[in-house]
Short mmCIF file of C-alpha atoms and ligand atoms in Angstrom, two decimals:
data_model
loop_
_atom_site.label_atom_id
_atom_site.label_comp_id
_atom_site.label_asym_id
_atom_site.label_seq_id
_atom_site.Cartn_x
_atom_site.Cartn_y
_atom_site.Cartn_z
CA MET H 1 0.00 0.00 0.00
CA LYS H 2 2.86 2.30 0.87
CA ARG H 3 4.40 1.94 -2.53
CA LEU H 4 1.16 2.61 -4.33
CA PHE H 5 0.53 5.61 -2.07
CA THR H 6 4.03 6.98 -2.70
CA ARG H 7 3.61 6.61 -6.43
CA LEU H 8 0.24 8.30 -6.43
CA ILE H 9 1.34 11.21 -4.26
CA THR H 10 4.45 11.71 -6.41
CA ALA H 11 2.34 11.71 -9.57
CA PHE H 12 -0.18 14.12 -8.05
CA GLY H 13 2.63 16.40 -6.78
CA ALA H 14 4.23 16.47 -10.23
CA VAL H 15 0.90 17.35 -11.87
CA ILE H 16 0.21 20.12 -9.34
CA LEU H 17 3.72 21.56 -9.76
CA LEU H 18 3.44 21.52 -13.55
CA THR H 19 0.03 23.18 -13.36
CA LEU H 20 1.39 25.90 -11.08
CA VAL H 21 4.36 26.56 -13.35
CA ALA H 22 2.13 26.64 -16.44
CA LEU H 23 -0.31 28.93 -14.67
CA SER H 24 2.44 31.32 -13.57
CA VAL H 25 3.93 31.47 -17.06
CA ALA H 26 0.48 32.09 -18.55
CA LEU H 27 -0.29 34.76 -15.96
CA PHE H 28 2.99 36.54 -16.54
CA ALA H 29 2.48 36.47 -20.30
CA LEU H 30 -1.03 37.80 -19.80
CA LEU H 31 0.15 40.54 -17.47
CA ARG H 32 2.88 41.58 -19.91
CA HIS H 33 0.60 42.21 -22.85
CA ASP H 34 -2.76 42.93 -21.36
CA PRO H 35 -3.84 46.65 -21.59
CA LEU H 36 -5.62 46.22 -18.30
CA THR H 37 -2.29 45.43 -16.68
CA GLN H 38 -0.90 48.68 -18.05
CA ARG H 39 -3.69 50.44 -16.30
CA LEU H 40 -3.14 48.51 -13.10
CA LEU H 41 0.57 49.31 -13.17
CA THR H 42 -0.02 53.03 -13.66
CA LEU H 43 -2.57 53.01 -10.85
CA HIS H 44 -0.08 51.24 -8.63
CA LEU H 45 2.57 53.81 -9.49
CA SER H 46 0.08 56.64 -9.03
CA THR H 47 -0.61 55.63 -5.42
CA GLN H 48 3.14 55.72 -4.81
CA VAL H 49 3.34 59.22 -6.29
CA ARG H 50 0.57 60.29 -3.95
CA ALA H 51 2.54 58.82 -1.05
CA VAL H 52 5.57 60.89 -2.08
CA GLU H 53 3.39 63.95 -2.29
CA GLY H 54 2.10 63.17 1.20
CA ARG H 55 5.64 62.88 2.51
CA LEU H 56 6.56 66.21 0.93
CA HIS H 57 3.55 67.81 2.47
CA ARG H 58 4.34 66.43 5.90
CA ALA H 59 7.88 67.77 5.55
CA GLY H 60 6.46 71.27 5.02
CA ASP H 61 6.44 71.28 1.23
CA PRO H 62 10.10 72.06 0.65
CA HIS H 63 10.78 73.19 -2.91
CA PRO H 64 12.77 70.63 -4.90
CA GLY H 65 14.91 73.45 -6.15
CA THR H 66 16.18 73.90 -2.61
CA ALA H 67 18.82 71.63 -1.14
CA ALA H 68 16.38 70.37 1.55
CA GLY H 69 13.67 69.54 -1.05
CA ALA H 70 16.12 67.76 -3.36
CA MET H 71 17.56 65.81 -0.46
CA LEU H 72 14.15 64.65 0.69
CA LEU H 73 13.19 63.52 -2.82
CA ARG H 74 16.51 61.74 -3.31
CA GLU H 75 16.05 60.05 0.06
CA LEU H 76 12.50 58.94 -0.87
CA ALA H 77 13.66 57.67 -4.26
CA ARG H 78 16.44 55.65 -2.65
CA ARG H 79 14.15 54.21 0.01
CA GLU H 80 11.43 53.20 -2.46
CA ASP H 81 13.93 52.11 -5.10
CA ARG H 82 12.28 54.46 -7.61
CA ARG H 83 13.35 57.39 -9.71
CA ILE H 84 11.61 60.64 -8.95
CA LEU H 85 11.26 63.56 -11.37
CA TRP H 86 10.07 67.12 -10.84
CA ILE H 87 8.53 68.74 -13.90
CA ASP H 88 7.50 72.34 -14.43
CA ASN H 89 4.43 73.39 -16.36
CA GLY H 90 6.57 73.94 -19.43
CA GLY H 91 7.28 70.18 -19.42
CA ILE H 92 10.95 70.65 -18.51
CA ILE H 93 12.46 68.28 -15.96
CA ARG H 94 13.76 70.37 -13.10
CA PHE H 95 14.86 67.60 -10.83
CA ASP H 96 15.85 63.96 -11.47
CA SER H 97 16.81 61.77 -8.52
CA ALA H 98 19.14 59.93 -10.91
CA ALA H 99 20.57 63.35 -11.97
CA ARG H 100 20.45 62.53 -15.70
CA TRP H 101 17.56 64.29 -17.36
CA GLU H 102 17.58 67.64 -15.61
CA GLY H 103 16.86 70.42 -18.11
CA LYS H 104 15.38 68.03 -20.68
CA SER H 105 11.82 68.14 -21.96
CA ALA H 106 9.71 65.37 -20.39
CA ASP H 107 7.46 65.23 -23.48
CA THR H 108 10.20 64.69 -26.04
CA LEU H 109 11.53 61.73 -24.00
CA LEU H 110 8.12 60.09 -23.94
CA VAL H 111 7.52 57.08 -26.22
CA ARG H 112 3.86 56.74 -25.38
CA GLY H 113 1.67 58.36 -22.85
CA GLY H 114 -1.60 59.99 -22.00
CA ALA H 115 -3.69 61.70 -19.42
CA LEU H 116 -5.00 59.94 -16.37
CA HIS H 117 -7.86 61.30 -14.30
CA GLY H 118 -7.46 64.41 -12.10
CA GLY H 119 -4.62 65.96 -14.11
CA GLN H 120 -2.39 62.94 -13.77
CA HIS H 121 -0.20 61.84 -16.64
CA TRP H 122 1.38 58.55 -17.48
CA GLY H 123 4.00 57.63 -20.00
CA GLU H 124 6.68 55.21 -21.07
CA TYR H 125 10.34 56.14 -21.56
CA GLU H 126 12.86 54.12 -23.51
CA THR H 127 16.09 54.24 -21.55
CA ASP H 128 19.39 52.38 -21.73
CA GLU H 129 17.94 50.05 -19.13
CA GLY H 130 14.77 49.15 -21.04
CA THR H 131 11.26 50.58 -20.86
CA TRP H 132 10.45 52.70 -17.82
CA LEU H 133 6.96 53.48 -16.74
CA PHE H 134 6.18 56.96 -15.55
CA VAL H 135 3.32 58.63 -13.68
CA ALA H 136 3.15 62.33 -12.87
CA GLU H 137 0.90 63.90 -10.27
CA PRO H 138 0.08 67.66 -10.18
CA LEU H 139 1.03 68.92 -6.78
CA ALA H 140 -1.69 70.64 -4.81
CA LEU H 141 0.59 73.20 -3.25
CA HIS H 142 2.84 73.91 -6.17
CA ARG H 143 0.02 74.09 -8.66
CA ARG H 144 -0.49 77.56 -7.32
CA ARG H 145 3.12 78.45 -7.94
CA GLU H 146 4.19 79.49 -11.31
CA GLY H 147 6.51 77.12 -13.07
CA GLU H 148 6.21 73.86 -11.13
CA ILE H 149 3.37 71.49 -11.55
CA ALA H 150 4.13 67.86 -10.99
CA VAL H 151 6.14 65.27 -9.22
CA GLY H 152 6.59 62.07 -11.24
CA MET H 153 7.85 58.65 -10.50
CA LEU H 154 9.71 56.27 -12.79
CA ILE H 155 10.27 52.59 -12.48
CA PRO H 156 11.45 49.92 -14.99
CA ARG H 157 8.35 48.32 -16.42
CA THR H 158 9.65 44.75 -15.97
CA ALA H 159 10.56 45.40 -12.34
CA LEU H 160 7.06 46.61 -11.73
CA LEU H 161 5.61 43.63 -13.56
CA ARG H 162 7.78 41.25 -11.59
CA ARG H 163 6.71 42.87 -8.39
CA PHE H 164 3.13 42.66 -9.46
CA SER H 165 3.38 38.96 -10.33
CA ALA H 166 5.22 38.30 -7.07
CA THR H 167 2.05 39.31 -5.29
CA LEU H 168 0.24 36.57 -7.23
CA LEU H 169 2.81 33.97 -6.21
CA GLY H 170 1.56 33.81 -2.63
CA PRO H 171 -2.02 32.83 -3.51
CA LEU H 172 -0.72 30.45 -6.16
CA LEU H 173 1.52 28.69 -3.65
CA GLN H 174 -1.31 28.57 -1.13
CA ALA H 175 -3.59 27.00 -3.74
CA GLY H 176 -0.80 24.53 -4.57
CA ALA H 177 -0.37 23.58 -0.91
CA LEU H 178 -4.10 23.06 -0.52
CA ALA H 179 -4.18 20.94 -3.68
CA MET H 180 -1.28 18.88 -2.28
CA VAL H 181 -3.14 18.21 0.97
CA LEU H 182 -6.31 17.25 -0.91
CA SER H 183 -4.42 15.03 -3.32
CA GLY H 184 -2.67 13.36 -0.38
CA ALA H 185 -6.06 12.43 1.03
CA LEU H 186 -7.20 11.28 -2.40
CA ALA H 187 -4.04 9.19 -2.89
CA LEU H 188 -4.61 7.58 0.50
CA PHE H 189 -8.21 6.78 -0.41
CA ILE H 190 -7.35 5.38 -3.85
CA SER H 191 -4.41 3.33 -2.61
CA ARG H 192 -6.56 1.89 0.19
CA SER H 193 -9.43 1.04 -2.14
CA ILE H 194 -7.04 -0.78 -4.50
CA ALA H 195 -4.52 -2.22 -2.08
CA GLN H 196 -6.98 -3.76 0.35
CA PRO H 197 -8.90 -5.92 -2.14
CA LEU H 198 -5.57 -6.74 -3.79
CA GLN H 199 -4.34 -7.94 -0.41
CA ARG H 200 -7.32 -10.35 -0.26
CA VAL H 201 -6.22 -11.85 -3.59
CA VAL H 202 -2.64 -12.13 -2.28
CA GLU H 203 -3.92 -13.90 0.86
CA ALA H 204 -5.98 -16.33 -1.24
CA ALA H 205 -2.94 -17.01 -3.45
CA GLN H 206 -0.80 -17.63 -0.37
CA ALA H 207 -3.40 -20.02 1.04
CA LEU H 208 -3.52 -21.86 -2.29
CA ALA H 209 0.27 -22.05 -2.39
CA ALA H 210 0.18 -23.49 1.14
CA GLY H 211 -2.09 -26.27 -0.09
CA ASP H 212 -5.60 -24.99 0.67
CA LEU H 213 -7.22 -25.66 -2.71
CA SER H 214 -10.56 -24.27 -1.54
CA ALA H 215 -9.08 -20.75 -1.08
CA ARG H 216 -10.92 -18.15 -3.18
CA ALA H 217 -10.63 -14.35 -3.48
CA PRO H 218 -13.67 -12.06 -3.10
CA GLU H 219 -14.82 -11.06 -6.59
CA ASP H 220 -16.90 -8.02 -5.62
CA GLN H 221 -14.33 -5.72 -4.01
CA GLY H 222 -12.17 -2.91 -5.39
CA PRO H 223 -11.94 -1.53 -8.90
CA GLU H 224 -12.83 -3.60 -11.97
CA GLU H 225 -9.18 -4.55 -12.64
CA VAL H 226 -8.85 -6.09 -9.16
CA ARG H 227 -12.23 -7.86 -9.54
CA HIS H 228 -11.06 -9.21 -12.88
CA LEU H 229 -7.86 -10.45 -11.24
CA ALA H 230 -9.91 -12.10 -8.45
CA ARG H 231 -12.19 -13.79 -11.00
CA THR H 232 -9.21 -15.03 -13.01
CA PHE H 233 -7.52 -16.26 -9.84
CA ASN H 234 -10.70 -18.10 -8.78
CA ALA H 235 -11.08 -19.69 -12.21
CA MET H 236 -7.47 -20.84 -11.96
CA SER H 237 -8.08 -22.25 -8.45
CA ASP H 238 -11.19 -24.07 -9.73
CA ARG H 239 -9.11 -25.69 -12.44
CA ILE H 240 -6.34 -26.65 -10.06
CA GLN H 241 -8.87 -28.16 -7.69
CA ALA H 242 -10.63 -30.03 -10.49
CA THR H 243 -7.30 -31.30 -11.85
CA GLN H 244 -6.25 -32.54 -8.44
CA GLU H 245 -9.56 -34.27 -7.90
CA ALA H 246 -9.32 -35.86 -11.36
CA GLN H 247 -5.77 -36.93 -10.53
CA ARG H 248 -6.98 -38.61 -7.34
CA ALA H 249 -9.86 -40.31 -9.15
CA PHE H 250 -7.47 -41.36 -11.90
CA LEU H 251 -5.06 -42.99 -9.45
CA ALA H 252 -7.92 -44.74 -7.67
CA ASN H 253 -9.22 -46.00 -11.03
CA VAL H 254 -5.82 -47.21 -12.17
CA ALA H 255 -5.25 -49.00 -8.88
CA HIS H 256 -8.69 -50.60 -9.04
CA ASP H 257 -8.45 -51.65 -12.67
CA LEU H 258 -4.99 -53.15 -12.17
CA ARG H 259 -6.07 -54.95 -9.05
CA THR H 260 -8.99 -56.86 -10.58
CA PRO H 261 -6.99 -58.81 -13.24
CA LEU H 262 -4.06 -59.18 -10.82
CA THR H 263 -6.30 -60.80 -8.17
CA SER H 264 -7.65 -63.11 -10.83
CA ILE H 265 -4.13 -64.05 -12.05
CA GLN H 266 -3.01 -64.58 -8.46
CA GLY H 267 -6.02 -66.85 -7.69
CA PHE H 268 -5.60 -69.06 -10.75
CA ALA H 269 -1.83 -69.28 -10.36
CA GLN H 270 -2.34 -70.26 -6.72
CA ALA H 271 -4.81 -72.97 -7.87
CA LEU H 272 -2.17 -74.32 -10.24
CA ILE H 273 0.53 -74.31 -7.54
CA ASP H 274 -1.71 -75.86 -4.86
CA GLY H 275 -2.96 -78.47 -7.27
CA ALA H 276 -6.52 -77.23 -6.77
CA ALA H 277 -6.91 -77.42 -10.53
CA ALA H 278 -6.69 -81.15 -10.54
CA ASP H 279 -7.50 -82.22 -14.06
CA GLU H 280 -6.06 -81.14 -17.37
CA ALA H 281 -9.20 -79.21 -18.37
CA SER H 282 -9.20 -77.06 -15.20
CA ARG H 283 -5.46 -76.45 -15.54
CA LEU H 284 -5.99 -75.31 -19.11
CA GLN H 285 -8.87 -73.14 -18.00
CA ALA H 286 -6.68 -71.55 -15.30
CA ALA H 287 -3.84 -70.94 -17.75
CA GLN H 288 -6.27 -69.48 -20.27
CA THR H 289 -7.70 -67.07 -17.71
CA ILE H 290 -4.22 -66.04 -16.57
CA TYR H 291 -3.29 -65.36 -20.19
CA GLU H 292 -6.43 -63.32 -20.89
CA GLU H 293 -6.06 -61.26 -17.73
CA ALA H 294 -2.39 -60.61 -18.49
CA GLN H 295 -3.45 -59.50 -21.97
CA ARG H 296 -6.01 -57.16 -20.45
CA LEU H 297 -3.33 -55.74 -18.16
CA GLU H 298 -1.00 -55.24 -21.09
CA LYS H 299 -3.73 -53.50 -23.09
CA MET H 300 -4.50 -51.23 -20.20
CA THR H 301 -0.90 -50.27 -19.43
CA THR H 302 -0.27 -49.58 -23.13
CA ALA H 303 -3.36 -47.38 -23.25
CA LEU H 304 -2.27 -45.58 -20.08
CA LEU H 305 1.21 -45.01 -21.43
CA ASP H 306 -0.20 -43.73 -24.74
CA LEU H 307 -2.52 -41.37 -22.93
CA ALA H 308 0.23 -40.09 -20.64
CA ARG H 309 2.51 -39.44 -23.60
CA LEU H 310 -0.24 -37.78 -25.63
CA GLU H 311 -1.29 -35.56 -22.74
CA ALA H 312 2.30 -34.55 -22.03
CA GLY H 313 2.80 -33.85 -25.73
CA ALA H 314 5.68 -36.31 -25.60
CA MET H 315 4.34 -38.65 -28.26
CA HIS H 316 6.04 -38.17 -31.59
CA LEU H 317 3.42 -37.88 -34.32
CA GLU H 318 4.35 -38.14 -37.93
CA SER H 319 2.88 -35.66 -40.34
CA VAL H 320 2.68 -37.17 -43.80
CA PRO H 321 0.03 -36.66 -46.49
CA LEU H 322 -2.51 -39.48 -46.33
CA ASP H 323 -5.93 -40.46 -47.64
CA LEU H 324 -8.21 -40.61 -44.59
CA GLY H 325 -10.97 -42.44 -46.53
CA ALA H 326 -8.64 -45.23 -47.68
CA LEU H 327 -7.16 -45.53 -44.19
CA ALA H 328 -10.56 -45.74 -42.45
CA CYS H 329 -12.01 -48.29 -44.91
CA ALA H 330 -8.88 -50.45 -44.64
CA ARG H 331 -9.22 -50.49 -40.85
CA LEU H 332 -12.91 -51.41 -41.19
CA GLU H 333 -11.98 -54.48 -43.23
CA ARG H 334 -9.95 -55.79 -40.28
CA PHE H 335 -13.15 -55.94 -38.22
CA ARG H 336 -15.16 -57.80 -40.86
CA LEU H 337 -14.69 -61.28 -39.43
CA GLN H 338 -15.58 -60.15 -35.94
CA ALA H 339 -18.62 -58.27 -37.26
CA GLU H 340 -19.85 -61.26 -39.22
CA ALA H 341 -19.52 -63.40 -36.10
CA GLN H 342 -21.64 -60.85 -34.22
CA GLY H 343 -24.18 -60.60 -37.07
CA ILE H 344 -23.42 -56.91 -37.65
CA GLU H 345 -23.17 -55.36 -41.07
CA LEU H 346 -20.19 -53.10 -41.88
CA ARG H 347 -20.19 -50.35 -44.50
CA CYS H 348 -17.61 -47.80 -45.59
CA GLU H 349 -18.59 -44.81 -47.73
CA ARG H 350 -16.10 -42.42 -49.26
CA PRO H 351 -15.88 -40.40 -52.47
CA PRO H 352 -13.56 -41.80 -55.15
CA SER H 353 -11.05 -39.05 -54.55
CA LEU H 354 -10.51 -37.10 -51.36
CA PRO H 355 -8.14 -34.24 -50.65
CA PRO H 356 -5.26 -35.47 -48.49
CA MET H 357 -4.63 -34.58 -44.85
CA ALA H 358 -1.37 -34.50 -42.91
CA GLY H 359 -1.17 -37.06 -40.14
CA ASP H 360 0.28 -40.10 -38.48
CA ALA H 361 -1.21 -43.20 -40.13
CA ALA H 362 -0.55 -45.51 -37.15
CA ARG H 363 -2.20 -43.14 -34.67
CA LEU H 364 -5.15 -42.40 -36.93
CA SER H 365 -5.62 -46.17 -37.35
CA GLN H 366 -5.70 -46.40 -33.56
CA VAL H 367 -8.47 -43.77 -33.54
CA VAL H 368 -10.58 -45.65 -36.11
CA ASP H 369 -9.92 -48.97 -34.32
CA ASN H 370 -11.05 -47.59 -30.97
CA LEU H 371 -14.26 -46.19 -32.47
CA LEU H 372 -15.04 -49.39 -34.40
CA ASP H 373 -14.21 -51.48 -31.35
CA ASN H 374 -16.74 -49.49 -29.32
CA ALA H 375 -19.35 -49.53 -32.10
CA LEU H 376 -19.17 -53.30 -32.34
CA ARG H 377 -19.13 -53.68 -28.58
CA TYR H 378 -22.26 -51.59 -28.02
CA THR H 379 -24.27 -52.73 -31.07
CA PRO H 380 -26.51 -55.82 -30.83
CA PRO H 381 -26.69 -58.48 -33.59
CA GLY H 382 -28.61 -57.38 -36.69
CA GLY H 383 -27.22 -53.87 -36.37
CA GLU H 384 -25.08 -51.87 -38.69
CA VAL H 385 -21.81 -49.95 -38.31
CA THR H 386 -20.93 -47.37 -40.94
CA ILE H 387 -17.89 -45.25 -41.68
CA GLU H 388 -18.41 -42.18 -43.81
CA VAL H 389 -15.61 -39.89 -44.95
CA THR H 390 -16.37 -36.60 -46.72
CA ALA H 391 -14.63 -33.34 -47.57
CA THR H 392 -16.40 -30.12 -46.64
CA GLY H 393 -14.88 -26.67 -47.08
CA ASP H 394 -11.36 -26.78 -45.79
CA GLU H 395 -11.85 -29.84 -43.60
CA LEU H 396 -12.28 -33.58 -43.77
CA ARG H 397 -15.08 -35.28 -41.86
CA LEU H 398 -15.00 -38.83 -40.60
CA VAL H 399 -18.17 -40.26 -39.09
CA VAL H 400 -18.36 -43.61 -37.31
CA ALA H 401 -22.05 -44.44 -36.85
CA ASP H 402 -23.74 -47.44 -35.30
CA THR H 403 -27.30 -48.56 -34.73
CA GLY H 404 -26.50 -49.73 -31.21
CA GLU H 405 -27.84 -48.97 -27.77
CA GLY H 406 -26.80 -45.30 -27.78
CA ILE H 407 -25.51 -43.20 -24.90
CA PRO H 408 -27.71 -41.59 -22.21
CA ALA H 409 -27.77 -37.77 -22.28
CA GLU H 410 -26.23 -37.47 -18.80
CA ALA H 411 -23.25 -39.59 -19.89
CA LEU H 412 -22.58 -37.72 -23.15
CA PRO H 413 -20.49 -34.87 -21.68
CA HIS H 414 -18.22 -37.37 -19.89
CA ILE H 415 -17.51 -40.18 -22.32
CA PHE H 416 -14.20 -38.64 -23.45
CA GLU H 417 -12.93 -38.49 -19.86
CA ARG H 418 -10.33 -40.97 -18.71
CA PHE H 419 -11.84 -44.11 -17.10
CA TYR H 420 -15.39 -42.94 -17.70
CA ARG H 421 -17.78 -45.73 -18.56
CA ALA H 422 -21.47 -45.02 -18.95
CA ASP H 423 -22.49 -48.45 -17.70
CA PRO H 424 -19.57 -50.45 -16.29
CA ALA H 425 -21.71 -53.62 -16.28
CA ARG H 426 -21.78 -53.56 -20.07
CA GLY H 427 -19.10 -53.31 -22.68
CA GLY H 428 -17.03 -56.26 -21.46
CA SER H 429 -13.33 -55.66 -21.05
CA GLY H 430 -13.39 -51.89 -21.69
CA VAL H 431 -11.61 -49.75 -19.13
CA GLY H 432 -12.79 -46.33 -20.27
CA LEU H 433 -9.56 -45.10 -21.90
CA GLY H 434 -10.41 -45.64 -25.58
CA LEU H 435 -12.27 -42.40 -26.24
CA ALA H 436 -9.82 -40.33 -24.13
CA ILE H 437 -7.05 -41.56 -26.43
CA VAL H 438 -9.21 -40.83 -29.51
CA ARG H 439 -9.70 -37.23 -28.39
CA GLU H 440 -6.01 -36.69 -27.63
CA ILE H 441 -4.88 -38.04 -31.00
CA VAL H 442 -7.50 -36.08 -32.94
CA GLN H 443 -6.58 -32.87 -31.12
CA ALA H 444 -2.88 -33.51 -31.71
CA HIS H 445 -3.77 -33.52 -35.43
CA GLY H 446 -5.45 -30.11 -35.09
CA GLY H 447 -8.89 -31.70 -35.32
CA SER H 448 -11.95 -32.03 -33.14
CA VAL H 449 -14.30 -34.79 -32.08
CA ALA H 450 -18.01 -34.65 -31.25
CA VAL H 451 -20.70 -37.19 -30.49
CA GLU H 452 -24.41 -37.39 -31.26
CA SER H 453 -26.36 -40.11 -29.55
CA ALA H 454 -29.56 -41.04 -27.77
CA PRO H 455 -30.52 -44.28 -26.03
CA GLY H 456 -31.88 -46.78 -28.56
CA GLN H 457 -30.97 -44.48 -31.46
CA GLY H 458 -27.38 -45.51 -32.05
CA SER H 459 -24.36 -43.23 -31.87
CA ARG H 460 -22.45 -41.04 -34.30
CA PHE H 461 -18.88 -40.01 -33.58
CA ILE H 462 -17.96 -37.06 -35.82
CA LEU H 463 -14.28 -36.25 -36.33
CA ARG H 464 -13.05 -33.17 -38.18
CA PHE H 465 -9.50 -32.67 -39.47
CA PRO H 466 -7.94 -29.80 -41.37
CA ARG H 467 -7.24 -30.85 -44.97
CA LEU H 468 -3.89 -30.31 -46.59
CA SER H 469 -4.17 -27.22 -48.78
P1 LIG L 1 -14.55 -48.31 -22.98
O1 LIG L 1 -13.25 -49.00 -22.91
O2 LIG L 1 -15.37 -48.49 -21.79
O3 LIG L 1 -15.28 -48.55 -24.26
P2 LIG L 1 -14.28 -45.69 -24.03
O4 LIG L 1 -13.50 -44.52 -23.54
O5 LIG L 1 -13.97 -46.22 -25.37
O6 LIG L 1 -14.13 -46.79 -22.93
O7 LIG L 1 -15.80 -45.33 -23.96
C1 LIG L 1 -16.31 -44.69 -22.81
C2 LIG L 1 -17.79 -45.02 -22.64
O8 LIG L 1 -18.53 -44.42 -23.69
C3 LIG L 1 -18.09 -46.47 -22.73
O9 LIG L 1 -17.95 -47.10 -21.49
C4 LIG L 1 -19.53 -46.45 -23.20
O10 LIG L 1 -20.39 -46.32 -22.10
C5 LIG L 1 -19.63 -45.21 -24.05
N1 LIG L 1 -19.55 -45.50 -25.48
C6 LIG L 1 -18.47 -45.35 -26.28
N2 LIG L 1 -18.75 -45.67 -27.58
C7 LIG L 1 -20.05 -46.06 -27.59
C8 LIG L 1 -20.96 -46.51 -28.60
N3 LIG L 1 -20.56 -46.62 -29.86
N4 LIG L 1 -22.22 -46.79 -28.25
C9 LIG L 1 -22.61 -46.65 -26.96
N5 LIG L 1 -21.82 -46.24 -25.96
C10 LIG L 1 -20.56 -45.94 -26.26
#
């Protein structure tokens, strides 16, 4: 939380500082060129002239021509850091605190100027030191005297401007400080509202890492990004939990399915050793059963190994151009004897020429074999098993259909899972790995597999593969 807070407050501070700088620059530029500022500056200067006049008056109105008057004006000019002029009604400068323009005409030095109210005048002088602003005030006392009318004050325009903007700096800094305090509170609020829900996700992740697979993060706290993170985390936890449960079930299944044939082998072997199988026929029967069970074990371990390799992506699959129709129909022929014995009719339909696909012939044969094996196993005598291969768009479609018992709706979503068997009492020696292997091989070929079935209506397994372009 601290880090987030620090980042936020730094970002806010930087924004406030930039805004203040930009505002000051804009204000200064505005003040420089705005006619209103000119007026404000002259007014400002005019009040200072009045103050000088007041000082003169309080000092007994000494004439600037006298040493006492000149000294007082020089003293005032030095104290106020201004330049003071004394101008007679002919416009001639009689006194200059900088002692430079005495005797010169005030009007001819003017660049611009004009009358202010109450007999005041303002003007701008171009000097060696830049533009100077000037305001002259008619003096109440001296107005009566012949020859002297005004006391004026000069100041560099930029100095006056700077002074003027300096007065704006205070309020600007105050506003900045206030904005900083407010943004601090805002940063605290934002960092709390993000960091706290984030902390919940961290806690859930820690619990999960410690082995508590039921740990979940609240999905309804904090901003949308944190909620999204919580939802993603929970989805991940769900998957981990499901995978672990499947792993447990898988191990239990493997152990159970290995145990059954092993117990049988052990029993019959024991009978042979003990001499319980007394006659030749029983001994043969025992040996036969041991052989069949060992075969079943071999089939199962091969299937398990295949599945493990396929799932780990460790099985090397060839990718050569092949004719899926020819391959499927050739595999079907291998089941003909078995089908005839079961009284089931076999058919293979494919167009005379099919676009090729890239694949591993041995693995694809395994797919077709598994599907045909199932179809024959779950189809009663008098039924029919059909293979149909077609090309549609940019894919090849292989359908293995039977007129068998079909699959109940509740079993359909699960039949491709490892060890799943819709009705373990039926289907003979099946262990529930055939379709899991089919799906893995088809997916490894970039294809997909789907099933359509209803009890009593037969089943259709539909495989789609990308064709070779
Ligand atoms: P098994 O070795 O049990 O056949 P599979 O993975 O090949 O395992 O099939 C899983 C389950 O799907 C089977 O137990 C069966 O219930 C169902 N099944 C598969 N193919 C068919 C089919 N052609 N007709 C009816 N049920 C089927």
